[in-house]
Amino acid sequence: DGGITQSPKYLFRKEGQNVTLSCEQNLNHDAMYWYRQDPGQGLRLIYYSQIVNDFQKGDIAEGYSVSREKKESFPLTVTSAQKNPTAFYLCASSWWRNTGELFFGEGSRLTVL
Amino acid sequence: QQQVKQSPQSLIVQKGGISIINCAYENTAFDYFPWYQQFPGKGPALLIAIRPDVSEKKEGRFTISFNKSAKQFSLHIMDSQPGDSATYFCAASGETSGSRLTFGEGTQLTVNP
């Protein structure tokens, strides 16, 4: 089955620790995205990548880092510099064209203790 | 310029009623307007989408109405069912942004049986 796989589904972290969220897609999509979801704030774009070895900051990139070494993989690192990291993180992929059709994973919920 | 404003934040409807969610945008370069549906603990999924060359699009019980001059669009859910209970996001994108979407804040819909 084609789709997007995010892991882990739940993650707990102590303050000051970096954590990496995994996102893998087998849809052969060009573009991949990371969104952060907080109640009442919709989905806010963290980073996106149109092609391998290239990525751009979204609206709230501070405290996050990404890499795109393979077309199917786009991991997100939440660093200790992110002041309020507790959130629901969503990875998505799409063809890079004006269709707006993003395919989302099931999300990773990060809680900082 | 890039914002999409969505209302209401939450909505409670009786089974069989009509659910209406509204969105307004500012960027006149936006030309693709999708709606996403998200169930608890899952990623959003594309529900229905419209381009500004038409004023209305209907798919089953779901209808998008689009008012280009007012820069507003809305989602109507006819004969609302308890299974429609979910969070709904409007979004927008333009040709220059590819599939990079700007999302509204979301509406949590509850349909009571």
XYZ file of N, CA and C in Angstrom:
678
model
N 0.838 -1.203 0.000
C 0.000 0.000 0.000
C 0.868 1.246 0.000
N 0.531 2.210 -0.888
C 1.269 3.452 -0.896
C 0.818 4.355 0.208
N 1.767 5.126 0.744
C 1.381 6.037 1.791
C 2.565 6.680 2.460
N 2.268 7.347 3.562
C 3.277 8.042 4.337
C 3.314 7.447 5.728
N 4.495 7.120 6.170
C 4.665 6.504 7.486
C 5.463 7.432 8.380
N 4.857 7.787 9.503
C 5.543 8.589 10.496
C 5.823 7.750 11.728
N 6.989 7.974 12.315
C 7.296 7.290 13.564
C 8.220 8.155 14.406
N 8.136 8.022 15.746
C 7.143 7.245 16.464
C 5.799 7.972 16.508
N 4.763 7.308 16.912
C 3.455 7.930 17.010
C 3.386 8.826 18.257
N 4.010 8.366 19.331
C 4.082 9.148 20.571
C 5.540 9.198 21.017
N 5.940 10.355 21.516
C 7.322 10.537 21.941
C 7.352 11.505 23.120
N 8.109 11.111 24.133
C 8.287 11.959 25.298
C 9.752 12.356 25.373
N 9.971 13.605 25.723
C 11.337 14.110 25.724
C 11.534 15.000 26.933
N 12.716 14.956 27.472
C 13.058 15.874 28.545
C 13.543 17.186 27.936
N 13.358 18.246 28.664
C 13.858 19.544 28.184
C 15.358 19.468 27.939
N 15.790 20.119 26.856
C 17.209 20.143 26.548
C 17.664 19.029 25.623
N 16.760 18.101 25.305
C 17.121 16.996 24.410
C 16.636 17.268 22.989
N 17.444 16.847 22.028
C 16.995 16.856 20.637
C 16.259 15.554 20.355
N 15.246 15.622 19.501
C 14.560 14.402 19.073
C 14.369 14.465 17.562
N 14.376 13.309 16.940
C 14.174 13.229 15.487
C 12.926 12.417 15.185
N 12.056 13.016 14.373
C 10.831 12.362 13.926
C 11.057 11.853 12.500
N 10.635 10.638 12.278
C 10.852 10.006 10.975
C 9.634 10.170 10.081
N 9.892 10.359 8.776
C 8.829 10.401 7.785
C 9.326 9.728 6.516
N 8.595 8.699 6.100
C 8.942 7.961 4.894
C 7.707 7.879 3.993
N 7.911 8.089 2.677
C 6.798 7.956 1.728
C 7.202 7.044 0.566
N 6.259 6.266 0.101
C 6.493 5.398 -1.050
C 5.545 5.732 -2.192
N 5.162 7.015 -2.259
C 4.265 7.503 -3.300
C 5.019 8.088 -4.481
N 6.340 8.108 -4.381
C 7.211 8.685 -5.409
C 6.959 10.186 -5.615
N 6.493 10.852 -4.560
C 6.239 12.281 -4.645
C 7.542 13.077 -4.620
N 7.491 14.228 -5.316
C 8.673 15.092 -5.334
C 8.836 15.833 -4.009
N 7.725 16.374 -3.530
C 7.781 17.312 -2.411
C 7.364 16.659 -1.102
N 7.997 17.105 -0.043
C 7.637 16.658 1.302
C 7.599 17.867 2.215
N 6.776 17.749 3.275
C 6.501 18.885 4.158
C 6.423 18.405 5.606
N 6.742 19.334 6.514
C 6.460 19.136 7.925
C 5.586 20.274 8.412
N 4.472 19.880 9.051
C 3.562 20.846 9.655
C 3.480 20.582 11.149
N 3.226 21.648 11.865
C 2.970 21.546 13.297
C 1.514 21.918 13.534
N 0.841 21.132 14.368
C -0.563 21.393 14.671
C -0.740 21.654 16.158
N -1.290 22.816 16.472
C -1.650 23.174 17.839
C -3.129 23.527 17.858
N -3.817 23.266 18.951
C -5.258 23.562 19.001
C -5.556 25.010 18.671
N -6.504 25.232 17.775
C -6.934 26.577 17.427
C -5.981 27.354 16.534
N -4.890 26.701 16.102
C -3.924 27.435 15.262
C -3.739 26.801 13.895
N -4.524 25.829 13.585
C -4.406 25.222 12.270
C -3.098 24.480 12.092
N -2.701 24.377 10.851
C -1.462 23.681 10.504
C -0.455 24.728 10.066
N 0.675 24.755 10.721
C 1.705 25.732 10.391
C 2.918 25.012 9.799
N 3.407 25.546 8.693
C 4.476 24.902 7.937
C 5.828 25.149 8.598
N 6.563 24.070 8.840
C 7.882 24.174 9.470
C 8.972 24.218 8.395
N 9.036 23.189 7.587
C 9.989 23.081 6.484
C 9.310 22.348 5.335
N 9.825 22.586 4.131
C 9.383 21.793 3.007
C 10.545 21.571 2.048
N 10.403 20.553 1.235
C 11.456 20.187 0.295
C 10.822 19.807 -1.041
N 11.289 20.430 -2.095
C 10.761 20.138 -3.428
C 11.541 19.017 -4.116
N 12.839 18.934 -3.808
C 13.687 17.920 -4.438
C 14.721 17.445 -3.431
N 15.353 16.352 -3.759
C 16.386 15.803 -2.890
C 17.519 16.805 -2.714
N 18.065 16.839 -1.503
C 19.196 17.698 -1.141
C 18.869 19.186 -1.188
N 17.600 19.509 -1.131
C 17.190 20.914 -1.093
C 15.954 21.040 -0.215
N 15.917 22.074 0.619
C 14.745 22.308 1.453
C 14.686 23.794 1.814
N 13.483 24.247 2.143
C 13.258 25.649 2.473
C 12.538 25.772 3.802
N 12.808 26.873 4.480
C 12.102 27.161 5.724
C 10.657 27.522 5.429
N 9.797 27.064 6.340
C 8.411 27.488 6.293
C 8.203 28.681 7.195
N 7.030 28.736 7.801
C 6.667 29.893 8.603
C 7.204 29.855 10.034
N 7.533 28.648 10.521
C 7.952 28.524 11.925
C 9.161 27.600 12.042
N 10.220 27.860 11.287
C 11.368 26.956 11.219
C 12.308 27.038 12.415
N 12.224 28.093 13.201
C 13.184 28.266 14.291
C 13.098 27.123 15.292
N 14.268 26.532 15.587
C 14.312 25.437 16.544
C 14.129 24.064 15.925
N 14.019 24.014 14.612
C 13.862 22.765 13.882
C 14.941 22.627 12.811
N 15.240 21.388 12.430
C 16.127 21.152 11.295
C 15.644 19.922 10.546
N 15.977 19.866 9.250
C 15.570 18.752 8.402
C 16.713 18.349 7.494
N 16.537 17.212 6.835
C 17.446 16.783 5.779
C 16.610 16.063 4.724
N 17.128 16.052 3.510
C 16.427 15.319 2.434
C 17.506 14.636 1.576
N 18.037 13.574 2.112
C 19.103 12.835 1.422
C 18.541 11.821 0.442
N 17.304 11.408 0.666
C 16.640 10.456 -0.218
C 15.258 10.984 -0.567
N 14.763 10.660 -1.719
C 13.465 11.159 -2.165
C 12.358 10.725 -1.214
N 12.475 9.524 -0.665
C 11.383 8.982 0.133
C 11.447 9.342 1.607
N 12.482 10.054 2.039
C 12.667 10.292 3.464
C 12.885 11.766 3.776
N 12.243 12.252 4.857
C 12.349 13.665 5.221
C 12.256 13.774 6.747
N 13.307 13.424 7.459
C 13.252 13.464 8.930
C 13.302 14.885 9.483
N 12.636 15.080 10.582
C 12.584 16.378 11.273
C 13.227 16.246 12.645
N 14.181 17.125 12.933
C 14.782 17.161 14.262
C 14.243 18.369 15.021
N 13.695 18.103 16.181
C 13.238 19.163 17.078
C 14.383 19.402 18.058
N 14.992 20.546 17.965
C 16.172 20.797 18.785
C 15.796 21.415 20.122
N 16.766 21.481 20.995
C 16.542 22.066 22.316
C 16.285 23.568 22.215
N 16.550 24.145 21.051
C 16.310 25.578 20.860
C 14.833 25.895 20.617
N 14.040 24.887 20.356
C 12.611 25.097 20.135
C 11.966 25.308 21.499
N 11.412 26.492 21.707
C 10.965 26.894 23.038
C 9.693 26.192 23.501
N 8.849 25.795 22.582
C 7.579 25.179 22.961
C 7.310 23.989 22.046
N 8.050 22.912 22.218
C 8.008 21.826 21.243
C 6.837 20.864 21.389
N 6.120 20.911 22.495
C 5.009 19.983 22.672
C 3.930 20.280 21.643
N 3.659 19.327 20.754
C 2.708 19.549 19.659
C 2.498 18.246 18.916
N 1.584 18.306 17.960
C 1.311 17.209 17.044
C 1.988 17.565 15.722
N 2.877 16.691 15.252
C 3.652 16.973 14.045
C 3.167 16.097 12.900
N 2.908 16.735 11.782
C 2.384 16.046 10.608
C 3.344 16.179 9.441
N 3.625 15.051 8.821
C 4.428 15.016 7.610
C 3.485 14.822 6.422
N 3.810 15.416 5.308
C 2.974 15.278 4.113
C 3.859 15.204 2.882
N 3.283 14.722 1.801
C 3.996 14.700 0.536
C 3.030 15.042 -0.585
N 3.590 15.433 -1.721
C 2.757 15.778 -2.874
C 3.617 15.866 -4.117
N 2.949 15.963 -5.261
C 3.645 16.408 -6.452
C 3.825 17.909 -6.328
N 4.910 18.464 -6.818
C 5.129 19.905 -6.710
C 4.421 20.607 -7.870
N 3.115 20.749 -7.729
C 2.365 21.526 -8.700
C 1.150 22.079 -7.981
N 0.468 22.988 -8.617
C -0.600 23.723 -7.967
C -1.904 22.930 -7.905
N -1.882 21.829 -7.172
C -3.118 21.073 -6.980
C -3.558 21.112 -5.529
N -2.661 21.440 -4.649
C -3.008 21.486 -3.234
C -3.268 20.142 -2.615
N -3.072 19.054 -3.339
C -3.403 17.741 -2.806
C -2.221 17.177 -2.043
N -2.223 17.426 -0.758
C -1.217 16.873 0.126
C -1.720 15.552 0.702
N -0.807 14.613 0.830
C -1.116 13.333 1.468
C -0.384 13.323 2.800
N -1.133 13.179 3.867
C -0.565 13.290 5.213
C -0.331 11.921 5.839
N 0.687 11.875 6.697
C 0.856 10.737 7.578
C -0.076 10.858 8.762
N 0.016 9.916 9.689
C -0.880 9.906 10.833
C -0.366 10.733 12.002
N 0.786 11.305 11.859
C 1.259 12.241 12.860
C 2.102 11.633 13.961
N 2.874 12.496 14.591
C 3.676 12.129 15.764
C 3.383 13.148 16.858
N 3.008 12.651 18.025
C 2.710 13.565 19.133
C 3.911 13.618 20.053
N 4.509 14.788 20.159
C 5.690 14.997 20.990
C 5.274 15.732 22.257
N 5.679 15.189 23.381
C 5.426 15.819 24.672
C 6.751 16.037 25.384
N 6.990 17.273 25.779
C 8.205 17.584 26.530
C 7.868 17.624 28.004
N 8.602 16.829 28.763
C 8.311 16.697 30.193
C 9.102 17.711 31.017
N -0.894 38.998 4.188
C -1.129 38.701 2.768
C -1.314 37.204 2.536
N -0.686 36.403 3.395
C -0.745 34.973 3.191
C -1.791 34.286 4.046
N -2.549 35.042 4.846
C -3.421 34.413 5.814
C -4.700 33.883 5.195
N -5.214 32.846 5.848
C -6.543 32.330 5.565
C -7.264 32.276 6.907
N -8.367 33.004 7.002
C -9.117 33.078 8.248
C -10.349 32.185 8.169
N -10.531 31.359 9.197
C -11.619 30.370 9.200
C -12.517 30.578 10.409
N -13.820 30.388 10.188
C -14.783 30.479 11.286
C -15.981 29.573 11.014
N -16.659 29.096 12.050
C -16.336 29.282 13.463
C -15.233 28.324 13.915
N -14.755 28.493 15.114
C -13.735 27.605 15.650
C -14.342 26.250 15.997
N -15.588 26.264 16.462
C -16.285 25.018 16.750
C -17.744 25.161 16.351
N -18.360 24.016 16.050
C -19.720 24.019 15.527
C -20.418 22.747 15.989
N -21.603 22.907 16.531
C -22.408 21.756 16.937
C -23.703 21.771 16.134
N -23.996 20.649 15.487
C -25.159 20.539 14.606
C -25.905 19.252 14.944
N -27.210 19.292 14.788
C -27.997 18.078 14.978
C -27.959 17.228 13.718
N -28.069 15.941 13.911
C -28.119 15.017 12.771
C -29.190 15.464 11.791
N -28.814 15.487 10.507
C -29.738 15.904 9.473
C -29.681 17.382 9.146
N -28.985 18.147 9.974
C -28.876 19.583 9.754
C -27.786 19.935 8.754
N -27.658 21.232 8.505
C -26.644 21.732 7.577
C -25.496 22.358 8.382
N -24.286 21.940 8.072
C -23.102 22.522 8.699
C -22.476 23.489 7.698
N -22.126 24.682 8.179
C -21.533 25.695 7.303
C -20.273 26.239 7.957
N -19.178 26.163 7.221
C -17.887 26.673 7.702
C -17.386 27.680 6.671
N -16.901 28.810 7.159
C -16.508 29.898 6.272
C -15.020 30.191 6.334
N -14.484 30.614 5.205
C -13.078 31.026 5.151
C -12.938 32.282 4.312
N -11.967 33.103 4.676
C -11.660 34.314 3.934
C -10.157 34.384 3.720
N -9.766 34.877 2.561
C -8.343 34.969 2.264
C -8.007 36.374 1.805
N -6.719 36.685 1.811
C -6.280 38.027 1.445
C -5.491 38.049 0.133
N -4.736 36.986 -0.101
C -3.826 36.975 -1.246
C -4.583 36.690 -2.536
N -4.652 37.675 -3.418
C -5.400 37.498 -4.667
C -4.699 36.558 -5.634
N -3.465 36.175 -5.335
C -2.757 35.211 -6.177
C -3.185 33.773 -5.880
N -3.909 33.561 -4.804
C -4.406 32.220 -4.516
C -5.392 31.801 -5.597
N -5.235 30.571 -6.087
C -6.153 30.105 -7.109
C -6.554 28.643 -6.938
N -6.326 28.113 -5.767
C -6.735 26.744 -5.489
C -7.137 26.665 -4.033
N -8.346 26.146 -3.781
C -8.925 26.225 -2.435
C -9.471 24.853 -2.040
N -8.658 24.064 -1.323
C -9.119 22.751 -0.877
C -9.658 22.785 0.555
N -10.445 21.796 0.876
C -10.887 21.552 2.245
C -10.367 20.177 2.662
N -9.861 20.135 3.889
C -9.351 18.889 4.447
C -10.185 18.495 5.665
N -10.318 17.187 5.849
C -11.073 16.626 6.974
C -10.103 15.824 7.825
N -10.155 16.029 9.138
C -9.242 15.321 10.025
C -10.012 14.699 11.180
N -9.851 13.383 11.334
C -10.422 12.682 12.476
C -9.381 12.621 13.590
N -9.839 12.507 14.850
C -8.905 12.527 15.986
C -7.787 11.501 15.839
N -6.563 11.944 16.068
C -5.409 11.058 16.018
C -4.954 10.670 14.625
N -5.541 11.280 13.608
C -5.188 10.970 12.219
C -4.690 12.218 11.509
N -4.065 12.000 10.356
C -3.685 13.130 9.532
C -4.867 13.615 8.705
N -4.845 14.874 8.289
C -5.925 15.389 7.439
C -5.950 14.684 6.088
N -7.126 14.660 5.479
C -7.288 14.077 4.149
C -8.111 15.029 3.294
N -7.745 15.128 2.031
C -8.459 16.014 1.116
C -9.914 15.589 0.995
N -10.814 16.574 1.159
C -12.249 16.307 1.087
C -12.826 16.759 -0.254
N -12.573 18.006 -0.592
C -13.106 18.612 -1.804
C -12.311 19.878 -2.072
N -12.232 20.282 -3.342
C -11.448 21.473 -3.671
C -12.113 22.219 -4.821
N -11.770 23.506 -4.935
C -12.372 24.339 -5.973
C -11.330 25.310 -6.512
N -11.505 25.683 -7.768
C -10.719 26.751 -8.370
C -11.657 27.914 -8.646
N -11.138 29.137 -8.735
C -12.012 30.315 -8.810
C -12.737 30.509 -10.129
N -12.566 29.599 -11.076
C -13.313 29.754 -12.329
C -14.752 29.254 -12.202
N -15.082 28.630 -11.060
C -16.465 28.229 -10.800
C -16.889 28.778 -9.443
N -18.188 28.979 -9.257
C -18.675 29.553 -8.002
C -19.141 28.484 -7.021
N -19.298 27.259 -7.516
C -19.780 26.200 -6.634
C -19.315 24.847 -7.146
N -19.012 23.962 -6.201
C -18.662 22.587 -6.548
C -19.298 21.667 -5.524
N -19.936 20.620 -6.026
C -20.669 19.711 -5.148
C -20.162 18.291 -5.325
N -19.926 17.621 -4.203
C -19.566 16.196 -4.230
C -20.356 15.516 -3.124
N -21.406 14.845 -3.530
C -22.260 14.179 -2.558
C -22.926 15.197 -1.640
N -22.729 15.045 -0.341
C -23.348 15.972 0.619
C -22.484 17.208 0.873
N -21.325 17.271 0.253
C -20.389 18.364 0.494
C -20.383 19.339 -0.685
N -20.499 20.634 -0.368
C -20.508 21.670 -1.396
C -19.573 22.796 -0.981
N -18.759 23.244 -1.932
C -17.975 24.458 -1.724
C -18.662 25.579 -2.500
N -18.854 26.716 -1.820
C -19.314 27.931 -2.489
C -18.166 28.925 -2.483
N -17.962 29.587 -3.618
C -16.801 30.469 -3.765
C -17.257 31.839 -4.239
N -16.809 32.891 -3.551
C -17.122 34.271 -3.918
C -15.810 35.002 -4.142
N -15.427 35.106 -5.403
C -14.117 35.674 -5.730
C -14.027 37.148 -5.345
N -15.073 37.912 -5.597
C -15.022 39.352 -5.315
C -14.890 39.624 -3.811
N -15.514 38.782 -3.007
C -15.431 38.943 -1.556
C -14.232 38.226 -0.966
N -13.544 37.449 -1.773
C -12.410 36.630 -1.319
C -12.823 35.739 -0.157
N -13.927 35.042 -0.377
C -14.458 34.137 0.638
C -14.886 32.831 -0.011
N -14.788 31.761 0.766
C -15.316 30.482 0.319
C -15.812 29.713 1.527
N -16.752 28.827 1.288
C -17.364 28.136 2.416
C -17.642 26.679 2.067
N -17.722 25.888 3.109
C -18.049 24.458 2.991
C -19.429 24.245 3.605
N -20.295 23.606 2.838
C -21.618 23.251 3.335
C -21.714 21.739 3.377
N -22.123 21.210 4.520
C -22.354 19.777 4.656
C -23.847 19.582 4.864
N -24.485 19.015 3.862
C -25.932 18.778 3.924
C -26.196 17.473 4.663
N -27.383 17.401 5.291
C -27.780 16.169 5.980
C -26.624 15.657 6.852
N -26.107 16.499 7.708
C -24.943 16.163 8.528
C -25.189 14.896 9.355
N -24.156 14.072 9.445
C -24.223 12.789 10.135
C -23.185 12.740 11.263
N -23.440 11.945 12.297
C -22.448 11.831 13.371
C -21.056 11.443 12.868
N -20.992 10.683 11.800
C -19.709 10.298 11.211
C -18.967 11.455 10.566
N -19.649 12.595 10.398
C -18.992 13.789 9.866
C -18.249 14.545 10.953
N -18.444 14.149 12.204
C -17.772 14.821 13.324
C -16.263 14.702 13.150
N -15.615 15.841 13.003
C -14.192 15.887 12.686
C -13.759 17.345 12.728
N -12.487 17.567 12.487
C -11.981 18.926 12.328
C -11.799 19.201 10.845
N -12.269 20.336 10.410
C -12.211 20.716 8.999
C -11.293 21.922 8.835
N -10.430 21.828 7.857
C -9.506 22.912 7.543
C -9.742 23.382 6.121
N -9.860 24.698 5.949
C -9.777 25.238 4.609
C -8.312 25.577 4.338
N -7.976 25.736 3.081
C -6.606 26.037 2.705
C -6.610 26.754 1.365
N -5.447 27.303 1.022
C -5.316 27.994 -0.253
C -3.879 27.897 -0.734
N -3.742 27.932 -2.046
C -2.402 27.970 -2.635
C -2.468 28.718 -3.959
N -1.302 29.147 -4.402
C -1.217 29.841 -5.675
C -0.181 29.183 -6.558
N -0.169 29.555 -7.819
C 0.720 28.896 -8.783
C 2.179 29.005 -8.378
N 2.555 30.143 -7.812
C 3.957 30.342 -7.453
C 4.366 29.550 -6.225
N 3.413 29.067 -5.469
C 3.742 28.327 -4.248
C 3.637 26.828 -4.448
N 3.374 26.389 -5.676
C 3.254 24.960 -5.928
C 2.174 24.348 -5.074
N 2.487 23.253 -4.394
C 1.513 22.627 -3.519
C 1.686 23.065 -2.067
N 2.422 24.127 -1.853
C 2.569 24.641 -0.492
C 1.267 25.333 -0.102
N 0.583 24.789 0.890
C -0.720 25.293 1.295
C -0.633 26.204 2.501
N -1.501 27.207 2.518
C -1.738 28.012 3.711
C -3.074 27.566 4.276
N -3.066 27.141 5.536
C -4.262 26.570 6.153
C -4.976 27.582 7.040
N -6.300 27.431 7.130
C -7.070 28.133 8.139
C -6.862 27.495 9.499
N -7.494 28.087 10.518
C -7.261 27.649 11.892
C -7.987 26.357 12.246
N -8.930 25.948 11.449
C -9.658 24.713 11.713
C -10.984 24.942 12.410
N -11.958 24.075 12.117
C -13.269 24.088 12.763
C -13.570 22.684 13.267
N -13.838 22.599 14.559
C -14.183 21.301 15.130
C -15.701 21.135 15.048
N -16.128 20.203 14.199
C -17.555 19.951 13.984
C -18.005 18.749 14.807
N -19.086 18.938 15.549
C -19.725 17.840 16.273
C -21.150 17.719 15.776
N -21.506 16.534 15.307
C -22.871 16.279 14.868
C -23.524 15.356 15.882
N -24.521 15.865 16.572
C -25.205 15.076 17.604
C -26.262 14.170 16.991
N -26.374 12.944 17.508
C -27.337 11.992 16.934
C -28.783 12.343 17.259
